[in-house]
Coordinates of C-alpha atoms in Angstrom, one line a residue:
M24 CA 22.0 -19.7 -38.6
S25 CA 24.1 -22.0 -36.3
E26 CA 22.9 -25.7 -35.3
T27 CA 23.2 -26.7 -31.8
V28 CA 22.7 -30.0 -29.5
E29 CA 20.8 -27.7 -26.8
Q30 CA 19.0 -24.2 -27.4
L31 CA 19.6 -21.5 -24.7
T32 CA 16.7 -19.9 -23.6
L33 CA 16.0 -16.6 -21.6
E34 CA 15.3 -17.3 -17.7
L35 CA 15.6 -13.5 -16.6
P36 CA 12.0 -11.7 -16.0
H37 CA 11.6 -9.3 -18.6
R38 CA 9.0 -6.7 -19.4
Q39 CA 7.7 -5.7 -23.2
A40 CA 9.3 -2.6 -24.2
L41 CA 10.4 -0.8 -27.6
G42 CA 8.1 -2.9 -29.6
K43 CA 10.0 -6.2 -30.0
E44 CA 12.5 -5.7 -27.5
D45 CA 12.3 -6.9 -24.0
F46 CA 13.9 -5.4 -21.0
L47 CA 15.8 -8.0 -19.0
I48 CA 15.5 -7.5 -15.1
S49 CA 18.4 -8.5 -12.6
P50 CA 19.6 -7.0 -9.2
C51 CA 21.8 -4.5 -11.0
N52 CA 18.9 -2.7 -12.6
E53 CA 16.0 -3.8 -10.5
E54 CA 16.2 -0.4 -8.7
A55 CA 15.8 1.5 -12.0
V56 CA 12.9 -0.6 -13.0
R57 CA 11.1 0.2 -9.6
L58 CA 12.0 3.7 -10.1
I59 CA 10.0 3.8 -13.1
D60 CA 6.9 1.8 -11.7
A61 CA 6.7 4.3 -9.0
W62 CA 5.7 6.9 -11.3
P63 CA 3.4 9.4 -10.8
R64 CA 4.4 8.7 -7.0
W65 CA 7.9 10.4 -7.1
D66 CA 9.0 12.0 -4.2
F67 CA 10.5 14.6 -6.2
F68 CA 9.7 16.1 -9.7
A69 CA 12.6 14.6 -11.1
V70 CA 14.7 11.4 -11.3
C71 CA 17.8 10.4 -12.9
I72 CA 19.1 7.0 -14.2
Y73 CA 22.4 6.8 -15.2
G74 CA 25.1 4.1 -15.8
S75 CA 27.5 2.9 -18.7
E76 CA 26.6 3.0 -22.3
G77 CA 24.2 0.3 -23.6
C78 CA 23.1 -0.6 -20.1
G79 CA 19.6 0.1 -21.0
K80 CA 18.8 3.6 -20.0
T81 CA 17.1 4.5 -23.3
H82 CA 15.0 1.4 -22.8
L83 CA 14.1 2.2 -19.8
A84 CA 13.1 5.8 -20.9
N85 CA 10.7 4.1 -23.5
V86 CA 9.2 2.0 -20.8
F87 CA 8.6 5.8 -18.9
S88 CA 7.2 7.1 -21.8
N89 CA 4.5 4.0 -22.3
R90 CA 4.0 4.2 -19.2
V91 CA 3.1 8.0 -18.8
S92 CA 0.7 7.1 -22.0
L93 CA -1.3 4.5 -20.5
L94 CA -1.9 6.2 -17.1
T95 CA -2.7 9.7 -18.4
N96 CA -4.4 8.6 -21.7
Y97 CA -1.7 11.2 -23.5
P98 CA -2.8 10.4 -27.3
Y99 CA 1.3 10.3 -28.2
K100 CA 4.7 9.2 -26.4
I101 CA 6.2 12.0 -24.2
P102 CA 9.1 13.8 -26.0
C103 CA 12.9 12.3 -25.4
I104 CA 15.4 15.1 -26.2
K105 CA 19.0 15.1 -25.9
A106 CA 19.9 17.3 -23.1
K107 CA 22.7 19.2 -25.7
Q108 CA 20.2 19.8 -28.3
L109 CA 18.1 21.9 -25.4
K110 CA 18.3 25.4 -26.5
L111 CA 16.9 28.5 -24.2
E112 CA 14.1 29.8 -26.6
T113 CA 12.3 26.0 -26.8
V114 CA 12.2 25.7 -22.9
H115 CA 9.1 27.5 -22.7
D116 CA 7.0 25.7 -25.4
L117 CA 8.5 22.4 -24.0
F118 CA 7.0 23.1 -20.9
Q119 CA 3.7 24.2 -22.2
E120 CA 3.0 21.2 -24.6
N121 CA 4.6 18.4 -22.1
S122 CA 3.6 17.9 -18.5
C123 CA 6.4 15.2 -18.5
L124 CA 9.8 14.8 -20.5
I125 CA 12.6 12.9 -20.7
V126 CA 16.0 14.7 -21.0
E127 CA 18.7 12.2 -22.5
D128 CA 22.5 11.7 -21.9
L129 CA 23.0 14.7 -19.1
S130 CA 26.5 16.0 -19.6
T131 CA 28.2 19.2 -19.0
D132 CA 28.3 20.0 -22.6
I133 CA 25.2 21.5 -22.7
N134 CA 23.4 25.2 -22.6
E135 CA 23.4 25.3 -18.7
E136 CA 21.2 28.5 -18.7
A137 CA 18.5 26.5 -20.8
M138 CA 18.4 23.5 -18.5
F139 CA 18.6 25.8 -15.4
H140 CA 15.2 27.5 -16.9
L141 CA 13.9 24.0 -17.9
Y142 CA 14.3 22.7 -14.3
N143 CA 12.8 25.7 -12.6
L144 CA 9.8 25.4 -14.7
Y145 CA 9.2 22.2 -14.3
R146 CA 9.7 22.3 -10.4
N147 CA 7.9 25.2 -9.9
E148 CA 5.0 24.9 -12.1
G149 CA 4.4 21.4 -11.9
G150 CA 5.6 18.7 -14.1
N151 CA 8.2 15.6 -14.3
I152 CA 11.3 15.0 -16.1
L153 CA 13.4 11.8 -16.2
F154 CA 16.9 12.4 -16.8
T155 CA 19.6 9.9 -18.4
S156 CA 23.2 10.2 -17.8
Q157 CA 26.1 8.3 -17.7
Q158 CA 27.0 9.9 -14.6
A159 CA 24.9 10.8 -11.2
P160 CA 24.3 14.7 -11.9
A161 CA 26.0 15.4 -8.3
R162 CA 29.2 14.0 -9.9
L163 CA 28.9 16.5 -13.1
H164 CA 30.5 20.0 -12.9
F165 CA 28.6 22.6 -14.4
K166 CA 29.7 26.0 -14.4
L167 CA 26.6 27.4 -13.2
K168 CA 26.5 26.9 -9.6
D169 CA 22.8 27.2 -9.3
L170 CA 22.2 24.6 -11.7
Q171 CA 24.8 22.1 -9.9
S172 CA 23.1 22.9 -7.0
R173 CA 19.7 21.9 -8.3
L174 CA 20.8 19.0 -10.0
N175 CA 22.8 17.7 -6.8
I176 CA 19.3 16.9 -5.0
V177 CA 17.8 14.9 -8.0
P178 CA 17.5 11.4 -7.0
S179 CA 19.7 9.4 -9.0
I180 CA 19.6 5.4 -9.5
E181 CA 22.5 3.5 -11.0
I182 CA 22.2 0.8 -13.4
K183 CA 24.9 -1.3 -12.2
A184 CA 27.8 -3.6 -13.9
P185 CA 25.8 -6.7 -15.3
D186 CA 26.3 -9.9 -13.1
D187 CA 26.8 -13.6 -14.8
E188 CA 22.8 -14.0 -15.0
L189 CA 22.3 -11.0 -16.6
L190 CA 25.1 -11.0 -18.8
S191 CA 24.2 -14.2 -20.2
S192 CA 20.5 -13.8 -20.7
L193 CA 21.8 -10.7 -22.5
L194 CA 24.1 -12.5 -25.0
I195 CA 21.4 -14.8 -25.6
K196 CA 18.7 -12.2 -26.3
L197 CA 21.2 -10.2 -28.7
F198 CA 22.0 -13.6 -30.3
M199 CA 18.2 -14.3 -30.8
D200 CA 17.7 -10.7 -32.3
R201 CA 19.8 -11.4 -35.0
Q202 CA 18.2 -15.2 -35.5
I203 CA 21.4 -17.1 -34.2
N204 CA 21.4 -19.6 -32.1
V205 CA 24.4 -20.5 -29.8
S206 CA 25.6 -23.3 -27.5
P207 CA 25.9 -23.2 -23.6
E208 CA 29.7 -23.8 -24.4
V209 CA 29.9 -20.4 -26.6
V210 CA 27.9 -18.2 -24.0
A211 CA 30.1 -19.8 -21.3
Y212 CA 33.6 -19.0 -23.2
L213 CA 32.1 -15.2 -23.7
L214 CA 31.5 -14.8 -20.3
N215 CA 34.7 -16.0 -19.2
N216 CA 37.0 -14.1 -21.8
M217 CA 34.8 -10.9 -22.7
E218 CA 35.0 -7.3 -21.1
R219 CA 32.1 -7.3 -18.7
S220 CA 29.8 -4.4 -19.9
F221 CA 26.6 -4.0 -21.6
G222 CA 28.4 -2.1 -24.5
Y223 CA 30.8 -4.9 -25.4
A224 CA 28.2 -7.4 -25.3
R225 CA 26.7 -5.5 -28.5
K226 CA 29.7 -5.1 -30.0
I227 CA 31.1 -8.7 -29.7
V228 CA 27.8 -10.3 -30.8
A229 CA 27.7 -7.9 -33.9
E230 CA 31.3 -9.0 -34.5
I231 CA 30.6 -12.5 -34.5
D232 CA 27.6 -12.4 -36.7
R233 CA 29.7 -10.3 -39.2
L234 CA 32.5 -13.3 -39.3
S235 CA 29.9 -15.6 -39.2
L236 CA 28.4 -14.5 -42.3
A237 CA 31.8 -12.9 -44.0
R238 CA 32.8 -16.6 -43.6
K239 CA 29.6 -18.5 -44.0
R240 CA 30.6 -20.2 -40.6
A241 CA 28.3 -21.2 -37.7
V242 CA 29.1 -19.5 -34.5
S243 CA 31.8 -21.7 -32.5
I244 CA 34.4 -20.9 -29.6
A245 CA 37.1 -20.8 -32.4
L246 CA 35.1 -17.8 -34.3
V247 CA 34.3 -16.1 -31.1
K248 CA 38.2 -15.7 -30.3
D249 CA 38.7 -14.2 -33.7
A250 CA 36.1 -11.7 -32.9
I251 CA 37.4 -11.3 -29.8
A252 CA 40.7 -10.7 -31.2
D253 CA 39.4 -8.5 -34.1
L254 CA 37.7 -6.0 -31.2
A255 CA 41.0 -6.1 -29.4
D256 CA 43.0 -4.9 -32.6
D257 CA 40.2 -2.0 -33.4
S258 CA 40.9 -0.9 -29.6
Q259 CA 44.5 -0.9 -29.8
G260 CA 44.1 0.9 -33.3
E261 CA 42.0 3.9 -31.7
L262 CA 44.8 4.7 -29.3
F263 CA 47.2 5.7 -32.1

């Protein structure tokens, strides 16, 4: 959409995943990547990758699913279920049909008895579970103490806050996904003025795209300033 004197390129290592998307690797997430790459030689039957919204947990879960399919000649992608959707009556069938399972968004808002039985089946009978969560399982507070004690020992790796290199590459990728080329000055301004999180990066790029289309203007620092102000106003509005 916008014209620039110099087009930015992605310099971080990346891997193909989720079809058209690339997973960008940097110091904040490389330990989680190594954990996925270590399967099936995990030290424990289950692992957990945790971090803030938008940090790439689901993306890595898909990388894991693709890896399982590739290494085991599994005819279809392994199931990915939301933790709060797990029901006691479906636990046995899930285990019988799938030696590997992805359980996303682990939190205390779940059927704890169902999760307890799922954990025990996969641990005792043989299988693997990849959990994702916004917090390490040991920091969650489950009412069912037996469940808490079991989840406390699940090896957990955090995807940390993005550094400048990753955040810059993520912004460029998000703009490229929307077929928007941006100048180095725009990216530098964003890095110095935005909330430093994965989730905010996605929100601000979407808002910049919306304003650019609505005003039929190229992406500039002035437009970025307006987008940042709009998101700040929205956040303030949510407080009242």
